[in-house]
Coordinates of C-alpha atoms and ligand atoms in Angstrom, one line a residue:
M1 CA 0.4 -11.0 -21.1
T2 CA -3.3 -11.4 -21.0
Y3 CA -4.3 -14.6 -19.2
L4 CA -8.0 -14.5 -19.8
L5 CA -9.5 -14.0 -23.2
N6 CA -11.6 -15.7 -25.8
D7 CA -10.9 -14.7 -29.3
P8 CA -8.2 -11.9 -29.1
A9 CA -10.0 -10.0 -31.8
D10 CA -13.1 -9.8 -29.6
F11 CA -11.3 -8.8 -26.4
A12 CA -12.4 -5.2 -26.3
V13 CA -16.0 -5.9 -27.2
D14 CA -16.2 -8.8 -24.7
A15 CA -14.8 -6.7 -21.9
L16 CA -17.3 -3.9 -22.7
R17 CA -20.2 -6.4 -22.6
G18 CA -19.1 -7.7 -19.2
Y19 CA -18.6 -4.2 -17.9
A20 CA -22.1 -3.2 -18.8
A21 CA -23.5 -6.4 -17.3
A22 CA -21.6 -5.6 -14.1
H23 CA -22.9 -2.1 -13.8
P24 CA -26.5 -2.1 -15.0
D25 CA -27.4 0.7 -12.6
H26 CA -24.9 3.1 -14.2
V27 CA -24.6 2.2 -17.9
M28 CA -26.1 0.4 -20.8
L29 CA -24.6 -0.7 -24.1
A30 CA -24.9 1.5 -27.1
H31 CA -23.3 0.9 -30.6
G32 CA -19.6 1.0 -29.9
G33 CA -19.8 2.1 -26.3
V34 CA -21.9 2.8 -23.3
V35 CA -24.3 5.6 -22.1
R36 CA -25.7 6.3 -18.7
S37 CA -28.6 4.0 -17.9
T38 CA -30.7 7.1 -17.1
D39 CA -31.8 9.7 -19.7
T40 CA -29.8 12.9 -19.9
P41 CA -32.0 15.7 -18.4
K42 CA -33.6 17.9 -21.1
N43 CA -31.3 20.6 -22.3
Q44 CA -28.3 19.4 -20.3
P45 CA -25.1 19.3 -22.3
A46 CA -23.9 15.7 -22.8
L47 CA -20.3 14.9 -22.0
V48 CA -19.1 12.1 -24.3
I49 CA -15.6 10.9 -23.6
G50 CA -13.6 8.2 -25.1
G51 CA -10.7 6.6 -26.8
G52 CA -9.3 3.2 -27.4
S53 CA -9.9 0.3 -25.0
G54 CA -7.1 -1.0 -22.7
H55 CA -7.2 2.0 -20.5
Y56 CA -9.8 1.1 -17.9
P57 CA -11.1 2.9 -15.8
A58 CA -10.7 5.4 -18.7
F59 CA -13.1 5.9 -20.3
A60 CA -16.2 3.8 -19.8
G61 CA -15.6 3.5 -16.1
W62 CA -16.4 7.2 -15.7
V63 CA -19.9 7.3 -17.0
G64 CA -22.5 8.3 -14.4
P65 CA -23.9 11.3 -12.5
G66 CA -21.4 14.1 -12.0
L67 CA -19.1 12.8 -14.7
A68 CA -19.7 11.6 -18.3
H69 CA -22.9 10.8 -20.1
G70 CA -21.4 8.3 -22.5
A71 CA -18.2 6.7 -23.7
P72 CA -17.5 5.3 -27.1
C73 CA -14.9 2.6 -26.8
G74 CA -12.6 1.7 -29.6
N75 CA -10.6 -1.5 -30.1
I76 CA -7.5 -1.9 -28.0
F77 CA -5.5 1.3 -28.2
S78 CA -7.3 2.5 -31.3
S79 CA -9.8 5.3 -31.5
P80 CA -13.5 4.5 -31.7
S81 CA -14.8 5.0 -35.2
A82 CA -16.7 8.1 -36.1
S83 CA -19.9 6.0 -36.3
Q84 CA -19.4 4.7 -32.8
V85 CA -18.7 8.2 -31.4
Y86 CA -21.8 9.4 -33.3
S87 CA -24.1 6.6 -31.9
V88 CA -23.0 7.2 -28.3
A89 CA -23.3 11.0 -28.7
R90 CA -26.8 10.6 -30.3
S91 CA -27.9 8.4 -27.5
A92 CA -26.7 10.8 -24.8
E93 CA -27.6 14.1 -26.5
N94 CA -30.9 15.7 -25.3
G95 CA -31.1 19.2 -26.5
G96 CA -28.2 20.7 -24.6
G97 CA -25.5 19.9 -27.2
V98 CA -22.4 17.7 -26.8
I99 CA -18.9 18.0 -25.6
L100 CA -16.6 15.4 -27.1
G101 CA -13.6 14.8 -24.9
F102 CA -10.6 12.6 -25.7
G103 CA -6.9 12.5 -25.4
N104 CA -5.0 14.4 -28.1
Y105 CA -4.1 11.6 -30.5
A106 CA -4.3 11.8 -34.3
G107 CA -6.7 8.9 -34.7
D108 CA -9.1 10.3 -32.0
V109 CA -8.9 13.8 -33.4
L110 CA -10.0 12.5 -36.9
H111 CA -12.8 10.1 -35.7
F112 CA -14.3 12.3 -33.0
G113 CA -13.9 15.3 -35.5
Q114 CA -15.8 13.4 -38.2
A115 CA -18.6 12.5 -35.7
A116 CA -18.7 16.2 -34.7
E117 CA -19.2 17.2 -38.3
K118 CA -22.1 14.8 -38.7
L119 CA -23.8 15.9 -35.5
R120 CA -23.4 19.6 -36.4
A121 CA -24.8 18.9 -39.9
E122 CA -27.9 17.7 -38.0
G123 CA -28.1 20.9 -35.9
V124 CA -26.4 19.6 -32.7
D125 CA -24.0 22.1 -31.1
V126 CA -20.7 20.2 -30.5
R127 CA -17.6 21.3 -28.7
I128 CA -14.3 19.4 -28.7
I129 CA -11.9 19.1 -25.8
R130 CA -8.5 17.5 -26.6
V131 CA -6.7 16.7 -23.3
S132 CA -3.0 17.4 -23.5
D133 CA -1.4 17.0 -20.1
D134 CA 1.7 15.0 -20.9
I135 CA 4.7 17.3 -20.6
A136 CA 7.0 14.7 -22.2
S137 CA 5.2 15.0 -25.5
G138 CA 5.9 18.6 -26.5
P139 CA 7.2 22.0 -25.3
A140 CA 5.4 24.1 -22.7
E141 CA 4.7 26.9 -25.2
S142 CA 2.4 24.6 -27.2
H143 CA 0.7 22.8 -24.2
R144 CA -2.5 22.2 -26.2
D145 CA -0.6 20.2 -28.8
R146 CA 0.7 17.7 -26.3
R147 CA -0.9 14.2 -25.9
G148 CA -3.3 13.3 -23.2
I149 CA -2.6 10.8 -20.5
A150 CA -4.0 10.6 -16.9
G151 CA -5.1 14.3 -17.1
D152 CA -8.1 12.8 -18.8
L153 CA -9.6 12.1 -15.4
V154 CA -9.1 15.6 -14.2
V155 CA -10.5 17.3 -17.2
F156 CA -13.5 15.1 -17.6
K157 CA -14.3 15.1 -13.9
I158 CA -14.3 18.9 -13.8
A159 CA -16.3 19.3 -17.0
G160 CA -18.8 16.7 -15.7
A161 CA -19.1 18.4 -12.4
A162 CA -19.7 21.8 -14.1
I163 CA -22.5 20.3 -16.2
A164 CA -24.1 18.6 -13.1
A165 CA -24.0 22.0 -11.5
G166 CA -26.0 23.6 -14.3
A167 CA -23.3 24.8 -16.8
N168 CA -24.5 25.3 -20.4
L169 CA -22.3 24.2 -23.3
D170 CA -20.2 27.4 -23.4
E171 CA -19.5 27.2 -19.7
A172 CA -18.7 23.5 -19.7
E173 CA -16.4 24.0 -22.7
R174 CA -14.6 26.9 -21.0
V175 CA -14.0 25.1 -17.7
A176 CA -12.9 21.9 -19.4
W177 CA -10.2 23.8 -21.3
K178 CA -9.3 25.7 -18.1
A179 CA -8.8 22.3 -16.3
N180 CA -6.7 21.0 -19.2
D181 CA -4.5 24.1 -19.1
A182 CA -4.0 23.7 -15.4
T183 CA -3.0 20.1 -15.5
R184 CA 0.5 18.7 -16.1
S185 CA 1.5 15.0 -16.1
F186 CA 4.7 13.0 -16.4
G187 CA 5.3 9.3 -16.4
V188 CA 7.8 6.5 -16.3
A189 CA 7.7 2.9 -17.4
F190 CA 9.7 -0.1 -16.3
D191 CA 8.4 -2.5 -19.0
G192 CA 6.0 -2.4 -21.9
C193 CA 2.6 -3.9 -22.3
T194 CA 1.4 -6.8 -24.3
L195 CA -1.7 -6.8 -26.5
P196 CA -4.3 -9.5 -25.6
G197 CA -3.3 -12.7 -27.4
A198 CA 0.2 -11.4 -28.3
G199 CA 3.2 -13.3 -27.0
E200 CA 5.6 -10.4 -26.8
A201 CA 5.4 -6.9 -25.3
L202 CA 5.2 -3.9 -27.6
F203 CA 8.6 -2.9 -26.2
H204 CA 10.9 -3.7 -23.3
V205 CA 12.9 -1.4 -21.1
P206 CA 16.4 -2.6 -20.6
D207 CA 17.1 -4.1 -17.2
G208 CA 18.1 -1.6 -14.6
E209 CA 16.7 1.3 -16.5
M210 CA 13.4 3.1 -16.7
A211 CA 11.8 4.9 -19.7
V212 CA 10.9 8.4 -18.9
G213 CA 7.9 10.1 -20.6
L214 CA 6.1 7.1 -21.8
G215 CA 2.8 7.2 -23.6
I216 CA -0.3 5.1 -22.8
H217 CA -0.5 3.2 -26.1
G218 CA 2.6 1.2 -25.7
E219 CA 4.7 4.2 -26.9
P220 CA 8.1 3.8 -25.1
G221 CA 9.5 6.7 -23.2
I222 CA 11.5 9.6 -24.7
R223 CA 14.6 8.6 -22.9
E224 CA 16.0 5.9 -20.7
V225 CA 17.6 6.6 -17.4
P226 CA 19.0 4.3 -14.6
M227 CA 16.3 2.8 -12.5
G228 CA 15.8 4.7 -9.2
T229 CA 14.3 4.0 -5.8
A230 CA 10.6 4.9 -5.2
A231 CA 11.6 8.2 -3.7
E232 CA 13.9 9.0 -6.7
V233 CA 11.1 8.2 -9.1
A234 CA 8.7 10.4 -7.1
D235 CA 11.3 13.2 -7.3
L236 CA 11.8 12.8 -11.0
L237 CA 8.1 13.0 -11.7
L238 CA 7.4 15.8 -9.3
D239 CA 10.3 17.9 -10.5
G240 CA 9.1 17.4 -14.0
V241 CA 5.5 18.6 -13.5
L242 CA 6.4 21.4 -11.1
E243 CA 8.6 22.9 -13.7
E244 CA 5.5 24.3 -15.2
E245 CA 3.9 25.6 -12.0
P246 CA 2.3 29.0 -12.6
E247 CA 3.3 31.9 -10.4
Q248 CA 1.4 31.6 -7.1
S249 CA 0.3 35.2 -7.3
G250 CA -2.3 36.2 -9.9
G251 CA -4.4 34.0 -12.1
G252 CA -6.2 32.6 -9.1
Y253 CA -3.7 29.9 -8.4
G254 CA -2.8 30.1 -4.7
G255 CA -0.6 27.0 -4.2
R256 CA -3.4 24.5 -4.0
V257 CA -3.1 21.4 -6.2
A258 CA -5.0 18.3 -7.0
V259 CA -2.8 15.3 -7.5
V260 CA -3.3 12.0 -9.4
L261 CA -0.8 9.3 -9.0
N262 CA -1.8 6.8 -11.7
G263 CA -0.7 3.2 -12.0
L264 CA -0.5 2.0 -15.6
G265 CA -1.5 -1.6 -15.0
T266 CA 1.2 -3.7 -13.4
V267 CA 2.4 -1.4 -10.6
K268 CA 0.7 -2.4 -7.4
Y269 CA -1.3 0.0 -5.2
E270 CA 1.2 -0.5 -2.4
E271 CA 4.0 0.6 -4.7
L272 CA 2.0 3.7 -5.7
F273 CA 1.5 4.5 -2.0
V274 CA 5.3 4.2 -1.4
V275 CA 5.8 6.7 -4.2
Y276 CA 3.0 8.9 -3.0
A277 CA 4.5 9.1 0.5
R278 CA 7.4 10.9 -1.0
V279 CA 5.3 13.0 -3.3
A280 CA 3.2 14.2 -0.4
E281 CA 6.2 15.0 1.7
R282 CA 7.8 17.0 -1.1
L283 CA 4.6 19.0 -1.8
A284 CA 4.3 19.8 1.8
E285 CA 7.9 21.0 1.9
K286 CA 7.2 23.2 -1.0
G287 CA 4.3 24.7 0.8
L288 CA 1.7 23.4 -1.7
T289 CA -1.7 22.2 -0.3
V290 CA -3.0 19.0 -1.8
V291 CA -6.7 18.8 -2.4
A292 CA -8.3 15.3 -2.7
P293 CA -5.4 13.4 -4.1
E294 CA -6.2 10.2 -6.1
V295 CA -3.7 7.3 -5.9
G296 CA -4.6 4.3 -7.9
E297 CA -5.3 3.1 -11.4
H298 CA -7.2 5.7 -13.5
V299 CA -5.8 5.6 -17.0
T300 CA -4.0 2.3 -17.6
S301 CA -2.2 0.9 -20.5
L302 CA -3.1 -2.8 -20.4
N303 CA -0.4 -4.3 -18.3
M304 CA 2.2 -1.6 -18.7
A305 CA 4.6 -1.5 -15.8
G306 CA 4.7 2.2 -15.0
L307 CA 3.1 5.1 -13.4
S308 CA 2.4 8.8 -14.0
L309 CA 2.0 11.8 -11.8
S310 CA -0.5 14.6 -12.6
V311 CA -0.7 17.9 -10.8
V312 CA -3.6 20.3 -11.3
F313 CA -2.9 23.9 -10.4
L314 CA -6.2 24.8 -8.9
D315 CA -8.1 28.0 -8.6
D316 CA -11.4 28.2 -6.5
E317 CA -13.6 27.2 -9.4
L318 CA -11.5 24.2 -10.4
E319 CA -11.2 23.1 -6.8
E320 CA -14.9 23.2 -6.2
L321 CA -15.6 21.2 -9.3
W322 CA -12.8 18.7 -8.5
L323 CA -14.4 18.1 -5.1
A324 CA -18.0 17.9 -6.4
P325 CA -19.8 14.6 -6.0
A326 CA -19.6 12.0 -8.7
D327 CA -21.1 8.5 -8.9
T328 CA -19.6 6.2 -11.6
P329 CA -18.5 2.6 -11.5
A330 CA -14.8 3.6 -11.3
F331 CA -14.8 7.0 -9.7
R332 CA -17.0 8.0 -6.8
R333 CA -17.0 11.1 -4.6
T334 CA -19.6 11.8 -2.0
A335 CA -20.7 15.3 -1.1
G336 CA -19.1 17.1 1.7
A337 CA -16.4 16.2 4.2
P338 CA -16.8 13.2 6.4
S339 CA -18.8 14.1 9.5
G340 CA -17.4 14.1 13.0
T341 CA -14.7 15.9 14.9
P342 CA -11.3 15.7 13.2
R343 CA -9.0 13.4 15.3
T344 CA -5.9 15.0 16.7
T345 CA -4.2 12.1 18.5
V346 CA -3.6 8.4 18.0
H347 CA -2.1 5.9 20.4
T348 CA 1.7 5.5 19.9
P349 CA 3.4 2.5 21.2
G350 CA 6.1 3.3 23.8
E351 CA 4.6 6.7 24.5
D352 CA 2.2 5.6 27.2
R353 CA 2.6 7.3 30.4
I354 CA 5.3 5.5 32.5
P355 CA 3.9 4.7 35.9
E356 CA 6.0 5.9 38.9
A357 CA 8.4 3.3 40.1
S358 CA 10.5 2.8 43.3
T359 CA 14.2 2.9 43.2
E360 CA 14.3 -0.8 44.0
S361 CA 12.1 -1.7 41.1
R362 CA 14.1 0.6 38.8
N363 CA 17.3 -1.2 39.8
S364 CA 15.7 -4.5 38.9
A365 CA 14.5 -2.9 35.7
A366 CA 18.1 -2.1 34.8
G367 CA 18.9 -5.8 35.2
I368 CA 16.0 -6.8 33.0
V369 CA 17.3 -4.5 30.3
Q370 CA 20.7 -6.2 30.5
V371 CA 18.9 -9.6 30.1
L372 CA 17.0 -8.3 27.1
E373 CA 20.3 -7.0 25.6
L374 CA 21.9 -10.4 26.1
L375 CA 18.9 -12.2 24.5
R376 CA 19.3 -9.7 21.6
D377 CA 23.0 -10.5 21.1
T378 CA 22.3 -14.2 21.5
A379 CA 19.5 -14.2 18.9
A380 CA 21.7 -12.2 16.5
E381 CA 24.5 -14.7 16.9
H382 CA 22.1 -17.6 16.1
E383 CA 20.1 -15.8 13.5
E384 CA 21.3 -17.8 10.5
H385 CA 21.1 -21.1 12.3
F386 CA 17.5 -20.5 13.5
G387 CA 16.6 -19.4 10.0
R388 CA 18.1 -22.6 8.4
M389 CA 16.1 -24.8 10.8
D390 CA 12.9 -23.0 9.9
A391 CA 13.6 -23.3 6.2
V392 CA 13.4 -27.0 6.3
A393 CA 9.6 -27.2 6.8
G394 CA 8.6 -23.6 7.6
D395 CA 9.3 -20.3 5.8
G396 CA 12.9 -19.7 6.9
D397 CA 12.1 -16.5 8.8
H398 CA 12.6 -17.7 12.4
G399 CA 16.1 -16.4 12.7
Q400 CA 15.0 -13.0 11.5
G401 CA 11.9 -13.0 13.7
M402 CA 14.0 -13.8 16.8
A403 CA 16.6 -11.2 15.9
Y404 CA 14.1 -8.5 15.2
G405 CA 11.9 -9.4 18.2
T406 CA 14.8 -9.3 20.7
R407 CA 16.2 -6.2 19.2
G408 CA 12.9 -4.4 19.5
A409 CA 12.4 -5.7 23.0
A410 CA 15.8 -4.5 24.2
A411 CA 15.3 -1.1 22.6
A412 CA 11.8 -0.6 24.1
G413 CA 12.9 -1.9 27.5
S414 CA 15.9 0.4 27.7
N415 CA 13.8 3.3 26.4
A416 CA 11.2 2.7 29.1
A417 CA 13.9 2.2 31.8
A418 CA 15.5 5.5 30.7
K419 CA 12.1 7.2 31.4
G420 CA 12.1 5.8 34.9
A421 CA 10.0 2.6 34.4
G422 CA 10.0 -0.2 37.0
A423 CA 10.5 -3.9 36.4
R424 CA 6.9 -4.6 35.4
T425 CA 6.6 -1.7 33.0
V426 CA 9.9 -2.4 31.3
L427 CA 8.8 -6.0 30.5
L428 CA 5.4 -4.9 29.3
H429 CA 7.0 -2.4 26.9
A430 CA 9.5 -5.1 25.8
G431 CA 6.7 -7.6 25.2
D432 CA 4.8 -5.2 23.0
A433 CA 7.9 -4.4 21.0
W434 CA 8.9 -8.0 20.5
A435 CA 5.6 -9.0 19.1
E436 CA 5.5 -5.9 16.9
E437 CA 9.0 -6.1 15.5
A438 CA 9.2 -9.9 15.1
G439 CA 5.8 -10.5 13.4
G440 CA 5.3 -14.2 12.9
T441 CA 3.9 -16.8 15.2
S442 CA 6.8 -17.0 17.5
G443 CA 6.9 -13.2 17.8
A444 CA 3.4 -13.1 19.0
L445 CA 4.0 -15.9 21.5
W446 CA 7.2 -14.4 22.9
G447 CA 5.6 -11.0 23.1
A448 CA 2.8 -12.6 25.2
A449 CA 5.3 -14.4 27.3
L450 CA 7.1 -11.2 28.2
T451 CA 3.8 -9.4 28.9
A452 CA 2.7 -12.2 31.2
A453 CA 6.1 -12.3 33.0
G454 CA 5.9 -8.6 33.5
G455 CA 2.5 -9.0 35.1
V456 CA 4.1 -11.0 37.9
F457 CA 6.4 -8.1 38.8
D458 CA 5.3 -4.7 40.0
D459 CA 6.9 -1.2 39.9
E460 CA 7.4 -1.2 43.7
Q461 CA 9.5 -4.1 44.9
A462 CA 12.8 -5.4 43.8
V463 CA 12.6 -8.5 41.7
T464 CA 13.4 -11.6 43.9
A465 CA 14.5 -15.1 42.9
P466 CA 11.0 -16.6 43.5
A467 CA 9.5 -13.8 41.4
I468 CA 11.8 -14.7 38.5
V469 CA 10.7 -18.3 38.7
A470 CA 7.1 -17.2 38.9
A471 CA 7.6 -14.8 35.9
L472 CA 9.2 -17.5 33.7
T473 CA 6.3 -19.9 34.6
A474 CA 3.7 -17.2 33.8
G475 CA 5.4 -16.5 30.5
I476 CA 5.4 -20.2 29.5
D477 CA 1.8 -20.6 30.6
A478 CA 0.8 -17.7 28.4
V479 CA 2.5 -19.3 25.4
V480 CA 0.5 -22.5 26.0
R481 CA -2.8 -20.6 26.6
L482 CA -2.4 -18.3 23.6
G483 CA -0.9 -20.8 21.1
G484 CA -3.0 -23.8 22.1
A485 CA -0.3 -26.3 21.3
E486 CA -0.2 -29.6 23.0
P487 CA 3.0 -31.4 23.9
G488 CA 4.1 -33.4 20.9
D489 CA 2.8 -30.9 18.3
K490 CA 6.4 -30.0 17.6
T491 CA 6.5 -26.4 18.8
M492 CA 8.3 -24.4 21.4
V493 CA 5.9 -25.8 24.0
D494 CA 7.8 -29.1 23.7
A495 CA 10.9 -27.3 25.2
A496 CA 9.1 -24.8 27.3
L497 CA 7.0 -27.2 29.4
P498 CA 9.9 -29.5 30.4
F499 CA 11.8 -26.3 31.1
R500 CA 9.0 -25.0 33.4
D501 CA 8.8 -28.3 35.3
A502 CA 12.5 -28.7 35.7
L503 CA 12.8 -25.1 36.9
A504 CA 10.2 -25.6 39.6
E505 CA 11.7 -28.8 40.8
E506 CA 15.3 -27.5 40.9
F507 CA 14.4 -24.2 42.5
D508 CA 12.3 -25.9 45.2
S509 CA 15.2 -28.0 46.3
T510 CA 18.1 -25.5 45.8
A511 CA 16.6 -22.0 45.9
D512 CA 19.4 -21.1 43.5
V513 CA 17.6 -19.4 40.6
A514 CA 20.7 -19.2 38.3
G515 CA 21.5 -22.8 38.7
A516 CA 17.9 -23.8 38.3
V517 CA 17.5 -21.9 35.1
K518 CA 20.8 -23.3 33.7
K519 CA 19.7 -26.8 34.5
A520 CA 16.2 -26.3 33.1
A521 CA 17.7 -24.8 30.0
A522 CA 19.7 -28.0 29.5
V523 CA 16.5 -30.0 29.9
A524 CA 14.9 -27.8 27.3
R525 CA 17.8 -28.2 24.9
E526 CA 17.5 -32.0 25.1
A527 CA 13.7 -31.8 24.7
A528 CA 14.1 -29.5 21.7
E529 CA 16.6 -31.8 20.1
A530 CA 14.2 -34.7 20.6
T531 CA 11.6 -32.9 18.5
A532 CA 13.6 -33.9 15.5
D533 CA 12.0 -37.3 15.9
I534 CA 8.4 -36.1 15.5
T535 CA 6.4 -34.4 12.8
S536 CA 4.9 -31.0 13.1
R537 CA 1.2 -30.6 13.9
R538 CA 1.1 -26.9 14.5
G539 CA 2.1 -23.6 12.9
R540 CA 3.3 -23.1 9.4
S541 CA 5.4 -26.2 9.2
R542 CA 2.5 -28.6 9.8
I543 CA 1.7 -28.3 6.1
L544 CA 5.1 -30.0 5.3
G545 CA 5.0 -32.0 8.5
E546 CA 6.8 -35.0 7.2
K547 CA 9.6 -32.8 5.9
S548 CA 10.4 -31.6 9.4
L549 CA 11.4 -35.2 10.5
G550 CA 15.1 -35.1 11.3
T551 CA 15.2 -31.4 12.2
P552 CA 14.3 -30.1 15.6
D553 CA 11.5 -27.5 15.9
P554 CA 13.2 -24.1 15.4
G555 CA 11.0 -22.4 18.1
A556 CA 11.8 -25.1 20.6
Y557 CA 15.4 -24.9 19.9
S558 CA 15.7 -21.1 20.0
F559 CA 13.8 -21.2 23.3
S560 CA 16.4 -23.4 24.8
V561 CA 19.2 -21.3 23.5
L562 CA 17.8 -18.1 25.0
M563 CA 17.1 -19.7 28.3
D564 CA 20.6 -21.0 28.5
A565 CA 21.8 -17.4 27.9
L566 CA 19.5 -16.2 30.7
G567 CA 21.0 -18.8 33.1
T568 CA 24.5 -17.7 32.2
F569 CA 23.5 -14.1 32.9
L570 CA 22.0 -14.9 36.3
A571 CA 25.0 -16.9 37.3
S572 CA 27.4 -14.2 36.4
S573 CA 25.7 -11.3 38.1
P574 CA 25.9 -12.0 41.8
D575 CA 24.7 -8.5 42.6
S576 CA 21.5 -8.8 40.6
A577 CA 18.5 -8.5 42.7
A578 CA 17.7 -12.0 41.7
E579 CA 20.2 -13.4 44.0
K580 CA 18.5 -12.0 47.1
P581 CA 15.3 -13.8 47.8
Ligands
ADP1 P1 6.1 -18.3 11.6 O1 5.7 -19.7 11.8 O2 5.0 -17.3 11.6 O3 7.0 -18.1 10.4 P2 8.5 -18.3 13.2 O4 9.2 -18.9 12.1 O5 9.2 -17.1 13.8 O6 7.0 -17.8 12.9 O7 8.3 -19.3 14.4 C1 8.0 -20.7 14.1 C2 7.9 -21.4 15.5 O8 6.8 -20.9 16.2 C3 7.8 -22.9 15.4 O9 9.0 -23.5 15.2 C4 7.1 -23.2 16.7 O10 8.1 -23.5 17.7 C5 6.4 -21.9 17.1 N1 5.0 -22.1 17.0 C6 4.2 -22.1 16.0 N2 2.9 -22.3 16.4 C7 2.9 -22.4 17.7 C8 1.9 -22.6 18.7 N3 0.6 -22.7 18.4 N4 2.2 -22.7 20.0 C9 3.5 -22.6 20.3 N5 4.5 -22.4 19.4 C10 4.2 -22.3 18.1
MG2 MG1 8.8 -19.1 10.1

């Protein structure tokens, strides 16, 4: 539905007024539409494009240098009247004649045609371009009888570029038809659109299905098929348009294509990119070269949930015009390629050079990997429990965060160890991966803790018991430093600080690291449980602080669980380097 409107009957006119007010450098209002805010140069053909409203950026959004000279805008989904087309064309025309461009729909054909008659009667040379890119709307043999959808952008962009480059009316007309004949589009919809002020959509697509071959005026698709994944939708659309790919030899087409992946109104940009990832992959597999693809909303249909894919089979002339600069409110292209040397490498986590390590340190690293794997298994076991605790006043993702984080850390640690990393490097890799995989607040803090702990070790010496205590201490200090939480804020710090202090005290008197960790973990567990009695003052759950009363802080609790597992591990591996101070 449309949330914001005044009188529904005035919606299109109100929108056009606002559009013109927002882009005074590009357009000004004319009767029934907009024209460029600068005069058409003497004897330059005027490209006047239009159709109903409800399709923005089509068509008013494309008025400006390098593209159209004016756009008559009809009511929602209905052609501008002949008099509107005429007024806009009259305003734009300056001795070079007029090209009237529109999608091939009966109403537009009549109204634009009538305006053309009137202009011709007054001695203006007028040519008509009816865009007909939609393969769902008719057989390939009669391509020019099909209806126009997102191909509008391609055809008008190319015609506008030709005019900007000096084409006369004959030339501009020729190249516009050529662009039209080189463009194929195909779309799907998941739900229909609703006219402003209406309570019900023009049509609905049954749940679990999608309508293939939709129009852009609320026409439903030509057939319904089961809903697919993004990749399946990409394949469906691409297979459709590529069925009409011309032979690569001859005709100038050498396997270079422009691509427009067009959202119809409700499909998000991210969704379009998910689909485009597959489209790009498939085109590359087929050996086709994509030239300046456009992924976004170009020809919409109010709030229609759907998308279309257009492919333009380019020759040199079409490619040059597709790439030419344009400056309109909704479509901009700057001249030339971005300056600078093309980049050939980017940093990839885990692919840093692994520093040389001694055998001793590599042995310790193997033990660290075992610890990481144990933490991973422990977090997985408690995933649901941690999640439930976090759901009370937080967002419920703590179980998932800990499971993902430890899984990433174990994998990265073992990967680094396999490449010969020592103790320090293994922990540094694990810390990066934990933060990366877990996301969330606790992921960042645990990642920093592992990184700080790794900083205590080196890649030369075996890890000793005092080094383990120092590393745990450094990890906890990093959490406090980075997170800035104070005791009593109801965070993992409430378990970590008592753990750190108990560990130091116990290890000082016994020099038994396994026992000290176990003991400190028990202290941490008690402290974590005691956080049930306080309200949260940090992190996500502070918003619902009161609600957290009665439930321990999930981060404090999970900390105590993991430290308990660490203690158990140390106690059960008498050969670990840890035992030998
Ligand atoms: P998110 O809060 O981003 O959803 P998680 O749910 O994985 O992340 O982790 C929540 C836990 O993070 C809390 O229970 C708390 O222990 C811990 N936390 C949040 N903020 C801080 C902080 N500033 N310092 C220490 N720990 C914090
Ligand atoms: Mg959370």
